[in-house]
PDB file of C-alpha atoms and ligand atoms in Angstrom:
ATOM      1  CA  MET A   1      -0.044  -0.241   0.060  1.00 60.00           C
ATOM      2  CA  ALA A   2       3.055   2.250   1.400  1.00 63.00           C
ATOM      3  CA  ALA A   3       4.531   1.457  -2.406  1.00 64.00           C
ATOM      4  CA  LEU A   4       1.506   2.095  -4.069  1.00 61.00           C
ATOM      5  CA  LEU A   5       1.306   5.662  -2.815  1.00 61.00           C
ATOM      6  CA  ILE A   6       4.549   6.310  -3.262  1.00 58.00           C
ATOM      7  CA  PHE A   7       4.409   5.303  -6.795  1.00 59.00           C
ATOM      8  CA  ALA A   8       1.162   7.586  -7.301  1.00 61.00           C
ATOM      9  CA  CYS A   9       3.148  10.500  -5.736  1.00 57.00           C
ATOM     10  CA  LEU A  10       5.958  10.122  -7.971  1.00 59.00           C
ATOM     11  CA  LEU A  11       3.562   9.628 -11.087  1.00 58.00           C
ATOM     12  CA  LEU A  12       1.566  12.695  -9.876  1.00 58.00           C
ATOM     13  CA  MET A  13       5.259  15.112  -9.519  1.00 59.00           C
ATOM     14  CA  HIS A  14       6.151  13.556 -13.064  1.00 60.00           C
ATOM     15  CA  LEU A  15       2.863  15.074 -14.466  1.00 56.00           C
ATOM     16  CA  ALA A  16       3.360  17.813 -12.908  1.00 56.00           C
ATOM     17  CA  CYS A  17       6.253  18.764 -14.549  1.00 60.00           C
ATOM     18  CA  SER A  18       5.202  17.831 -18.271  1.00 73.00           C
ATOM     19  CA  TRP A  19       2.077  18.707 -18.253  1.00 82.00           C
ATOM     20  CA  PRO A  20       1.035  21.751 -20.286  1.00 90.00           C
ATOM     21  CA  VAL A  21       0.180  24.732 -18.171  1.00 94.00           C
ATOM     22  CA  ASP A  22      -0.456  28.285 -18.887  1.00 96.00           C
ATOM     23  CA  PRO A  23       2.766  30.259 -18.001  1.00 97.00           C
ATOM     24  CA  THR A  24       0.865  33.801 -18.168  1.00 97.00           C
ATOM     25  CA  LYS A  25      -1.278  32.675 -15.127  1.00 97.00           C
ATOM     26  CA  GLY A  26      -0.562  35.712 -12.645  1.00 97.00           C
ATOM     27  CA  PHE A  27       0.986  38.115 -15.121  1.00 98.00           C
ATOM     28  CA  VAL A  28      -0.225  41.063 -16.257  1.00 98.00           C
ATOM     29  CA  GLU A  29      -0.519  41.708 -20.384  1.00 98.00           C
ATOM     30  CA  LEU A  30       0.686  45.110 -21.423  1.00 98.00           C
ATOM     31  CA  PRO A  31      -0.955  46.906 -24.631  1.00 98.00           C
ATOM     32  CA  LEU A  32       0.873  46.423 -28.077  1.00 97.00           C
ATOM     33  CA  ASN A  33       0.269  48.461 -31.254  1.00 95.00           C
ATOM     34  CA  LYS A  34       2.306  48.905 -34.184  1.00 94.00           C
ATOM     35  CA  SER A  35       4.495  51.260 -32.525  1.00 97.00           C
ATOM     36  CA  ASN A  36       5.707  48.635 -29.957  1.00 98.00           C
ATOM     37  CA  PHE A  37       6.742  46.609 -33.334  1.00 98.00           C
ATOM     38  CA  HIS A  38      10.127  48.018 -34.701  1.00 98.00           C
ATOM     39  CA  ASN A  39      11.597  46.014 -37.526  1.00 98.00           C
ATOM     40  CA  ASP A  40      15.563  45.477 -37.861  1.00 98.00           C
ATOM     41  CA  LYS A  41      16.488  44.432 -41.520  1.00 98.00           C
ATOM     42  CA  PRO A  42      19.290  44.899 -44.030  1.00 98.00           C
ATOM     43  CA  TYR A  43      20.307  48.920 -43.832  1.00 97.00           C
ATOM     44  CA  ASP A  44      20.101  48.839 -48.046  1.00 97.00           C
ATOM     45  CA  LEU A  45      16.458  47.604 -48.532  1.00 98.00           C
ATOM     46  CA  PRO A  46      13.200  48.814 -47.241  1.00 98.00           C
ATOM     47  CA  VAL A  47      11.035  46.821 -44.467  1.00 98.00           C
ATOM     48  CA  SER A  48       8.807  45.518 -47.207  1.00 98.00           C
ATOM     49  CA  ASP A  49      11.813  43.379 -48.945  1.00 98.00           C
ATOM     50  CA  ARG A  50      11.910  41.339 -45.910  1.00 98.00           C
ATOM     51  CA  TYR A  51       8.940  41.251 -43.639  1.00 98.00           C
ATOM     52  CA  SER A  52       5.301  40.668 -44.208  1.00 98.00           C
ATOM     53  CA  PHE A  53       2.046  41.130 -42.137  1.00 98.00           C
ATOM     54  CA  VAL A  54      -0.802  39.172 -43.314  1.00 98.00           C
ATOM     55  CA  ASP A  55      -3.561  37.483 -41.256  1.00 97.00           C
ATOM     56  CA  GLY A  56      -2.230  38.487 -38.197  1.00 97.00           C
ATOM     57  CA  VAL A  57       0.904  36.477 -38.930  1.00 98.00           C
ATOM     58  CA  HIS A  58       4.772  38.101 -39.063  1.00 98.00           C
ATOM     59  CA  LYS A  59       6.680  36.760 -41.752  1.00 98.00           C
ATOM     60  CA  LEU A  60      10.577  37.858 -41.375  1.00 98.00           C
ATOM     61  CA  TRP A  61      13.328  36.173 -43.538  1.00 98.00           C
ATOM     62  CA  VAL A  62      16.593  37.228 -44.833  1.00 98.00           C
ATOM     63  CA  TYR A  63      19.641  35.618 -46.860  1.00 98.00           C
ATOM     64  CA  SER A  64      22.690  34.836 -45.734  1.00 98.00           C
ATOM     65  CA  THR A  65      24.768  37.409 -48.658  1.00 97.00           C
ATOM     66  CA  ASP A  66      21.976  40.552 -47.423  1.00 98.00           C
ATOM     67  CA  LYS A  67      24.047  43.387 -45.666  1.00 96.00           C
ATOM     68  CA  PRO A  68      24.018  44.142 -42.232  1.00 95.00           C
ATOM     69  CA  LEU A  69      21.583  46.396 -40.114  1.00 96.00           C
ATOM     70  CA  PHE A  70      24.474  49.588 -40.469  1.00 94.00           C
ATOM     71  CA  LYS A  71      26.798  50.150 -43.050  1.00 94.00           C
ATOM     72  CA  ASN A  72      30.193  49.073 -42.207  1.00 90.00           C
ATOM     73  CA  SER A  73      28.745  46.818 -39.598  1.00 91.00           C
ATOM     74  CA  ALA A  74      30.476  43.324 -38.965  1.00 90.00           C
ATOM     75  CA  THR A  75      27.080  41.731 -37.823  1.00 93.00           C
ATOM     76  CA  LYS A  76      25.528  38.902 -39.528  1.00 96.00           C
ATOM     77  CA  PRO A  77      22.014  40.021 -41.528  1.00 98.00           C
ATOM     78  CA  ARG A  78      18.832  39.981 -39.987  1.00 98.00           C
ATOM     79  CA  SER A  79      15.130  40.456 -40.346  1.00 98.00           C
ATOM     80  CA  GLU A  80      13.983  41.389 -36.892  1.00 98.00           C
ATOM     81  CA  ILE A  81      11.012  42.871 -34.539  1.00 98.00           C
ATOM     82  CA  ARG A  82      12.558  44.495 -31.419  1.00 98.00           C
ATOM     83  CA  ILE A  83       9.876  44.997 -28.923  1.00 98.00           C
ATOM     84  CA  ARG A  84      10.164  48.911 -28.291  1.00 98.00           C
ATOM     85  CA  GLY A  85       8.331  50.994 -25.242  1.00 98.00           C
ATOM     86  CA  TYR A  86       9.041  47.976 -22.890  1.00 98.00           C
ATOM     87  CA  ASP A  87      12.277  48.234 -22.249  1.00 98.00           C
ATOM     88  CA  TYR A  88      13.325  46.668 -18.643  1.00 98.00           C
ATOM     89  CA  SER A  89      15.994  46.714 -16.089  1.00 97.00           C
ATOM     90  CA  SER A  90      14.229  44.828 -13.350  1.00 97.00           C
ATOM     91  CA  GLY A  91      11.157  43.036 -12.184  1.00 97.00           C
ATOM     92  CA  VAL A  92       9.515  40.062 -13.756  1.00 98.00           C
ATOM     93  CA  TRP A  93       9.246  39.772 -17.780  1.00 98.00           C
ATOM     94  CA  GLN A  94       7.484  37.535 -19.758  1.00 98.00           C
ATOM     95  CA  PHE A  95       7.391  37.275 -23.995  1.00 98.00           C
ATOM     96  CA  GLU A  96       4.723  35.396 -25.827  1.00 98.00           C
ATOM     97  CA  GLY A  97       4.306  34.164 -29.219  1.00 98.00           C
ATOM     98  CA  TYR A  98       3.945  31.524 -31.445  1.00 98.00           C
ATOM     99  CA  GLY A  99       6.503  30.431 -33.663  1.00 98.00           C
ATOM    100  CA  TYR A 100       7.106  28.542 -37.254  1.00 98.00           C
ATOM    101  CA  VAL A 101      10.334  27.933 -39.056  1.00 98.00           C
ATOM    102  CA  PRO A 102      10.055  26.449 -42.054  1.00 98.00           C
ATOM    103  CA  CYS A 103      11.896  23.399 -43.126  1.00 98.00           C
ATOM    104  CA  GLY A 104      15.833  24.364 -44.900  1.00 97.00           C
ATOM    105  CA  THR A 105      15.554  27.241 -42.151  1.00 98.00           C
ATOM    106  CA  THR A 106      19.108  26.658 -40.081  1.00 98.00           C
ATOM    107  CA  GLY A 107      22.431  28.470 -38.473  1.00 98.00           C
ATOM    108  CA  VAL A 108      19.767  31.534 -36.986  1.00 98.00           C
ATOM    109  CA  CYS A 109      18.694  32.786 -33.936  1.00 98.00           C
ATOM    110  CA  ILE A 110      15.140  33.240 -33.899  1.00 98.00           C
ATOM    111  CA  MET A 111      14.324  34.868 -30.317  1.00 98.00           C
ATOM    112  CA  GLN A 112      16.570  36.689 -28.120  1.00 98.00           C
ATOM    113  CA  VAL A 113      16.071  38.407 -24.722  1.00 98.00           C
ATOM    114  CA  PHE A 114      18.789  41.211 -25.404  1.00 98.00           C
ATOM    115  CA  GLY A 115      21.160  42.914 -23.181  1.00 98.00           C
ATOM    116  CA  ALA A 116      23.885  41.417 -20.718  1.00 98.00           C
ATOM    117  CA  THR A 117      26.743  42.266 -19.201  1.00 97.00           C
ATOM    118  CA  PRO A 118      29.347  42.974 -21.554  1.00 96.00           C
ATOM    119  CA  PRO A 119      31.065  41.632 -23.555  1.00 95.00           C
ATOM    120  CA  ARG A 120      27.874  39.693 -23.817  1.00 96.00           C
ATOM    121  CA  ALA A 121      25.350  41.298 -25.844  1.00 96.00           C
ATOM    122  CA  THR A 122      22.202  38.709 -25.335  1.00 98.00           C
ATOM    123  CA  THR A 123      20.984  37.376 -21.915  1.00 98.00           C
ATOM    124  CA  LEU A 124      19.014  34.508 -24.054  1.00 98.00           C
ATOM    125  CA  MET A 125      18.958  33.001 -27.430  1.00 98.00           C
ATOM    126  CA  LEU A 126      16.777  30.569 -28.786  1.00 98.00           C
ATOM    127  CA  ARG A 127      18.212  29.720 -32.079  1.00 98.00           C
ATOM    128  CA  VAL A 128      17.726  26.779 -35.324  1.00 98.00           C
ATOM    129  CA  TYR A 129      20.278  24.040 -36.018  1.00 98.00           C
ATOM    130  CA  ASN A 130      19.373  21.235 -38.314  1.00 96.00           C
ATOM    131  CA  GLY A 131      15.614  21.078 -37.555  1.00 97.00           C
ATOM    132  CA  SER A 132      16.062  21.863 -33.578  1.00 98.00           C
ATOM    133  CA  LEU A 133      15.749  24.570 -31.397  1.00 98.00           C
ATOM    134  CA  TYR A 134      18.755  25.164 -29.209  1.00 98.00           C
ATOM    135  CA  TYR A 135      19.564  27.543 -26.432  1.00 98.00           C
ATOM    136  CA  TYR A 136      22.434  29.420 -28.206  1.00 97.00           C
ATOM    137  CA  LYS A 137      24.801  27.245 -30.228  1.00 95.00           C
ATOM    138  CA  ALA A 138      25.728  24.307 -27.462  1.00 93.00           C
ATOM    139  CA  GLY A 139      22.464  23.881 -26.208  1.00 91.00           C
ATOM    140  CA  PRO A 140      20.531  22.083 -24.665  1.00 96.00           C
ATOM    141  CA  VAL A 141      17.859  21.334 -27.283  1.00 97.00           C
ATOM    142  CA  VAL A 142      14.687  23.011 -26.506  1.00 97.00           C
ATOM    143  CA  LEU A 143      12.353  21.574 -28.888  1.00 97.00           C
ATOM    144  CA  GLU A 144      13.157  19.037 -31.695  1.00 97.00           C
ATOM    145  CA  ASN A 145      11.403  18.307 -34.803  1.00 97.00           C
ATOM    146  CA  ILE A 146      10.546  22.108 -35.137  1.00 97.00           C
ATOM    147  CA  TYR A 147      10.410  22.476 -38.742  1.00 98.00           C
ATOM    148  CA  ASP A 148       6.837  23.533 -40.804  1.00 98.00           C
ATOM    149  CA  ARG A 149       4.708  23.367 -37.503  1.00 98.00           C
ATOM    150  CA  TRP A 150       3.362  26.173 -35.016  1.00 98.00           C
ATOM    151  CA  PHE A 151       4.986  25.858 -31.461  1.00 98.00           C
ATOM    152  CA  ARG A 152       4.158  28.150 -28.401  1.00 98.00           C
ATOM    153  CA  VAL A 153       7.053  29.861 -26.651  1.00 98.00           C
ATOM    154  CA  ASN A 154       6.901  31.381 -23.510  1.00 98.00           C
ATOM    155  CA  VAL A 155      10.486  32.977 -21.874  1.00 98.00           C
ATOM    156  CA  ILE A 156      10.148  34.681 -18.449  1.00 98.00           C
ATOM    157  CA  HIS A 157      12.606  36.585 -17.387  1.00 98.00           C
ATOM    158  CA  TYR A 158      12.725  36.835 -13.664  1.00 98.00           C
ATOM    159  CA  VAL A 159      15.545  39.844 -13.547  1.00 97.00           C
ATOM    160  CA  ASN A 160      16.232  40.047  -9.996  1.00 95.00           C
ATOM    161  CA  ALA A 161      16.498  36.675  -9.555  1.00 97.00           C
ATOM    162  CA  SER A 162      18.552  36.161 -12.326  1.00 97.00           C
ATOM    163  CA  LYS A 163      16.788  33.299 -14.018  1.00 98.00           C
ATOM    164  CA  LEU A 164      14.743  32.254 -17.224  1.00 98.00           C
ATOM    165  CA  GLN A 165      12.187  30.084 -17.785  1.00 98.00           C
ATOM    166  CA  VAL A 166      11.677  28.872 -21.462  1.00 98.00           C
ATOM    167  CA  TYR A 167       8.395  26.984 -21.996  1.00 98.00           C
ATOM    168  CA  ILE A 168       7.169  25.227 -25.196  1.00 98.00           C
ATOM    169  CA  ASP A 169       3.589  24.670 -25.695  1.00 97.00           C
ATOM    170  CA  GLY A 170       2.916  25.001 -22.018  1.00 97.00           C
ATOM    171  CA  VAL A 171       5.866  22.939 -20.794  1.00 97.00           C
ATOM    172  CA  LEU A 172       8.865  24.009 -18.994  1.00 97.00           C
ATOM    173  CA  LYS A 173      11.954  23.109 -21.238  1.00 97.00           C
ATOM    174  CA  LEU A 174      14.621  25.244 -19.674  1.00 97.00           C
ATOM    175  CA  GLU A 175      15.469  27.120 -16.408  1.00 98.00           C
ATOM    176  CA  PRO A 176      18.872  29.093 -18.017  1.00 98.00           C
ATOM    177  CA  PRO A 177      20.858  32.035 -15.705  1.00 98.00           C
ATOM    178  CA  GLY A 178      20.698  35.265 -16.430  1.00 98.00           C
ATOM    179  CA  HIS A 179      23.486  37.172 -17.605  1.00 97.00           C
ATOM    180  CA  GLY A 180      23.407  40.686 -15.932  1.00 97.00           C
ATOM    181  CA  GLY A 181      22.912  43.548 -18.047  1.00 97.00           C
ATOM    182  CA  THR A 182      20.834  46.793 -17.200  1.00 94.00           C
ATOM    183  CA  ASN A 183      18.956  47.167 -20.337  1.00 97.00           C
ATOM    184  CA  HIS A 184      16.572  44.647 -21.702  1.00 98.00           C
ATOM    185  CA  TYR A 185      14.235  43.847 -24.242  1.00 98.00           C
ATOM    186  CA  PHE A 186      12.826  40.991 -26.286  1.00 98.00           C
ATOM    187  CA  LYS A 187      13.195  40.285 -30.306  1.00 98.00           C
ATOM    188  CA  PHE A 188      12.364  37.823 -32.771  1.00 98.00           C
ATOM    189  CA  GLY A 189      12.257  37.051 -36.502  1.00 98.00           C
ATOM    190  CA  VAL A 190      15.778  35.849 -38.217  1.00 98.00           C
ATOM    191  CA  TYR A 191      19.347  36.747 -37.057  1.00 98.00           C
ATOM    192  CA  GLY A 192      21.514  34.750 -39.259  1.00 98.00           C
ATOM    193  CA  GLU A 193      24.682  32.626 -36.967  1.00 97.00           C
ATOM    194  CA  ASN A 194      27.438  30.969 -38.488  1.00 94.00           C
ATOM    195  CA  ASP A 195      27.003  28.304 -40.444  1.00 94.00           C
ATOM    196  CA  SER A 196      23.593  29.671 -41.844  1.00 98.00           C
ATOM    197  CA  SER A 197      21.380  28.298 -45.001  1.00 98.00           C
ATOM    198  CA  TYR A 198      21.239  31.316 -47.482  1.00 98.00           C
ATOM    199  CA  TYR A 199      17.698  31.295 -46.990  1.00 98.00           C
ATOM    200  CA  MET A 200      16.244  31.950 -43.289  1.00 98.00           C
ATOM    201  CA  GLU A 201      12.885  32.451 -42.396  1.00 98.00           C
ATOM    202  CA  SER A 202      10.773  32.591 -39.280  1.00 98.00           C
ATOM    203  CA  ARG A 203       6.961  33.283 -38.935  1.00 98.00           C
ATOM    204  CA  TRP A 204       5.176  34.561 -35.552  1.00 98.00           C
ATOM    205  CA  LYS A 205       1.840  35.468 -34.364  1.00 98.00           C
ATOM    206  CA  GLY A 206      -0.130  36.087 -31.031  1.00 98.00           C
ATOM    207  CA  ILE A 207       2.993  38.150 -29.858  1.00 98.00           C
ATOM    208  CA  LYS A 208       2.349  39.367 -26.343  1.00 98.00           C
ATOM    209  CA  VAL A 209       4.557  41.492 -23.584  1.00 98.00           C
ATOM    210  CA  LEU A 210       3.048  40.383 -19.843  1.00 98.00           C
ATOM    211  CA  THR A 211       4.445  41.417 -16.711  1.00 98.00           C
ATOM    212  CA  LYS A 212       4.049  41.043 -13.161  1.00 95.00           C
ATOM    213  CA  MET A 213       2.946  44.218 -11.126  1.00 82.00           C
TER     214      MET A 213
HETATM  215  C1  LIG B   1       0.223  52.440 -28.920  1.00 92.67           C
HETATM  216  O1  LIG B   1       0.989  52.784 -27.967  1.00 92.67           O
HETATM  217  C2  LIG B   1       1.681  53.682 -27.574  1.00 92.67           C
HETATM  218  C3  LIG B   1       3.002  53.106 -26.461  1.00 92.67           C
HETATM  219  O2  LIG B   1       1.870  52.337 -25.641  1.00 92.67           O
HETATM  220  C4  LIG B   1       1.060  54.861 -27.451  1.00 92.67           C
HETATM  221  O3  LIG B   1       1.856  55.853 -26.613  1.00 92.67           O
HETATM  222  C5  LIG B   1      -0.040  54.925 -28.433  1.00 92.67           C
HETATM  223  O4  LIG B   1      -0.407  55.788 -28.005  1.00 92.67           O
HETATM  224  C6  LIG B   1      -0.667  54.011 -28.788  1.00 92.67           C
HETATM  225  N1  LIG B   1      -0.948  54.354 -30.386  1.00 92.67           N
HETATM  226  C7  LIG B   1      -2.553  54.179 -30.940  1.00 92.67           C
HETATM  227  C8  LIG B   1      -2.839  54.356 -32.286  1.00 92.67           C
HETATM  228  O5  LIG B   1      -3.268  53.533 -30.188  1.00 92.67           O
HETATM  229  C1  LIG B   2      24.178  20.480 -38.113  1.00 92.67           C
HETATM  230  O1  LIG B   2      24.575  19.564 -39.349  1.00 92.67           O
HETATM  231  C2  LIG B   2      25.803  19.937 -40.023  1.00 92.67           C
HETATM  232  C3  LIG B   2      25.931  19.064 -40.918  1.00 92.67           C
HETATM  233  O2  LIG B   2      25.479  17.831 -41.061  1.00 92.67           O
HETATM  234  C4  LIG B   2      26.776  19.595 -38.918  1.00 92.67           C
HETATM  235  O3  LIG B   2      28.245  19.894 -39.230  1.00 92.67           O
HETATM  236  C5  LIG B   2      26.732  20.432 -37.609  1.00 92.67           C
HETATM  237  O4  LIG B   2      27.427  20.731 -36.442  1.00 92.67           O
HETATM  238  C6  LIG B   2      25.217  20.581 -37.029  1.00 92.67           C
HETATM  239  N1  LIG B   2      25.140  21.496 -36.223  1.00 92.67           N
HETATM  240  C7  LIG B   2      24.601  21.362 -35.107  1.00 92.67           C
HETATM  241  C8  LIG B   2      24.699  22.587 -33.699  1.00 92.67           C
HETATM  242  O5  LIG B   2      24.372  20.093 -34.554  1.00 92.67           O
HETATM  243  C1  LIG B   3      14.382  44.189  -7.843  1.00 92.67           C
HETATM  244  O1  LIG B   3      15.264  45.008  -7.766  1.00 92.67           O
HETATM  245  C2  LIG B   3      15.279  46.440  -8.163  1.00 92.67           C
HETATM  246  C3  LIG B   3      16.317  47.116  -8.300  1.00 92.67           C
HETATM  247  O2  LIG B   3      17.445  46.635  -7.157  1.00 92.67           O
HETATM  248  C4  LIG B   3      14.120  46.721  -6.475  1.00 92.67           C
HETATM  249  O3  LIG B   3      13.869  48.299  -6.928  1.00 92.67           O
HETATM  250  C5  LIG B   3      12.907  45.928  -6.674  1.00 92.67           C
HETATM  251  O4  LIG B   3      12.499  46.057  -5.692  1.00 92.67           O
HETATM  252  C6  LIG B   3      13.243  44.767  -6.621  1.00 92.67           C
HETATM  253  N1  LIG B   3      11.995  43.665  -7.002  1.00 92.67           N
HETATM  254  C7  LIG B   3      11.961  42.816  -6.461  1.00 92.67           C
HETATM  255  C8  LIG B   3      11.064  41.997  -6.555  1.00 92.67           C
HETATM  256  O5  LIG B   3      12.513  42.234  -5.557  1.00 92.67           O
HETATM  257  C1  LIG B   4      31.982  32.593 -36.553  1.00 92.67           C
HETATM  258  O1  LIG B   4      32.991  32.351 -37.098  1.00 92.67           O
HETATM  259  C2  LIG B   4      34.093  33.023 -37.414  1.00 92.67           C
HETATM  260  C3  LIG B   4      35.011  32.353 -38.179  1.00 92.67           C
HETATM  261  O2  LIG B   4      35.329  31.093 -38.264  1.00 92.67           O
HETATM  262  C4  LIG B   4      34.767  32.908 -35.972  1.00 92.67           C
HETATM  263  O3  LIG B   4      35.328  33.987 -35.898  1.00 92.67           O
HETATM  264  C5  LIG B   4      33.554  33.378 -34.590  1.00 92.67           C
HETATM  265  O4  LIG B   4      34.291  33.221 -33.320  1.00 92.67           O
HETATM  266  C6  LIG B   4      32.224  32.698 -35.090  1.00 92.67           C
HETATM  267  N1  LIG B   4      31.556  33.087 -34.397  1.00 92.67           N
HETATM  268  C7  LIG B   4      30.637  32.456 -33.433  1.00 92.67           C
HETATM  269  C8  LIG B   4      29.589  33.283 -32.691  1.00 92.67           C
HETATM  270  O5  LIG B   4      30.686  31.382 -33.157  1.00 92.67           O
END
């Protein structure tokens, strides 16, 4: 009987960890409009050459041969939306979005929490390599078989506790540490990394920024 109870408890604990939850529970959703979405793209092209917004879906794409954000910059090409108006330096902040990566896109960052103690620039990067979603390049792998399907991404940044949480489809996948920094914001889209594919694309919908009051 005792063994059965212990087994039941262990099973419940396991389920509690892998059962989808709503990571936005207890958070307050902040208002977003067009002015909160700023496009970063190759400096020599209009936004519409690397971005579209149709039926609520942000589609962002870039080629490995594209120019960087600024002339004479050594950074890789990108087509990203930087959330504007909600930069933060303390508190608890959350990004939610549904992401989609077409087959073939690899060697690219699709979501980041910007800001860290130099020489780092970012606190978190979610990258695509060979069909899986990685925490930076070394991993761990956050999600396998990501191509050609929508997945829900919730990233929570506990600034004071210097901790983050990454949920995919409501399941906690990763709790990476913070990396300092005094100014943070969320970005999503495509930002080329080493070994990227020639064509890189990600799509996003249902973008929310939330915080704890
Ligand atoms: C959009 O949001 C900004 C910042 O939150 C606000 O100042 C502005 O009035 C809003 N614009 C519209 C058209 O709602
Ligand atoms: C992706 O695949 C390429 C080619 O097989 C390999 O060289 C590379 O190490 C892989 N990248 C990762 C992060 O697994
Ligand atoms: C987080 O740190 C900031 C700055 O040090 C402080 O003002 C704030 O009260 C802290 N918040 C919490 C929830 O601890
Ligand atoms: C990318 O490759 C270059 C050249 O091999 C190397 O110097 C650089 O450190 C790499 N960058 C990253 C982020 O791995």
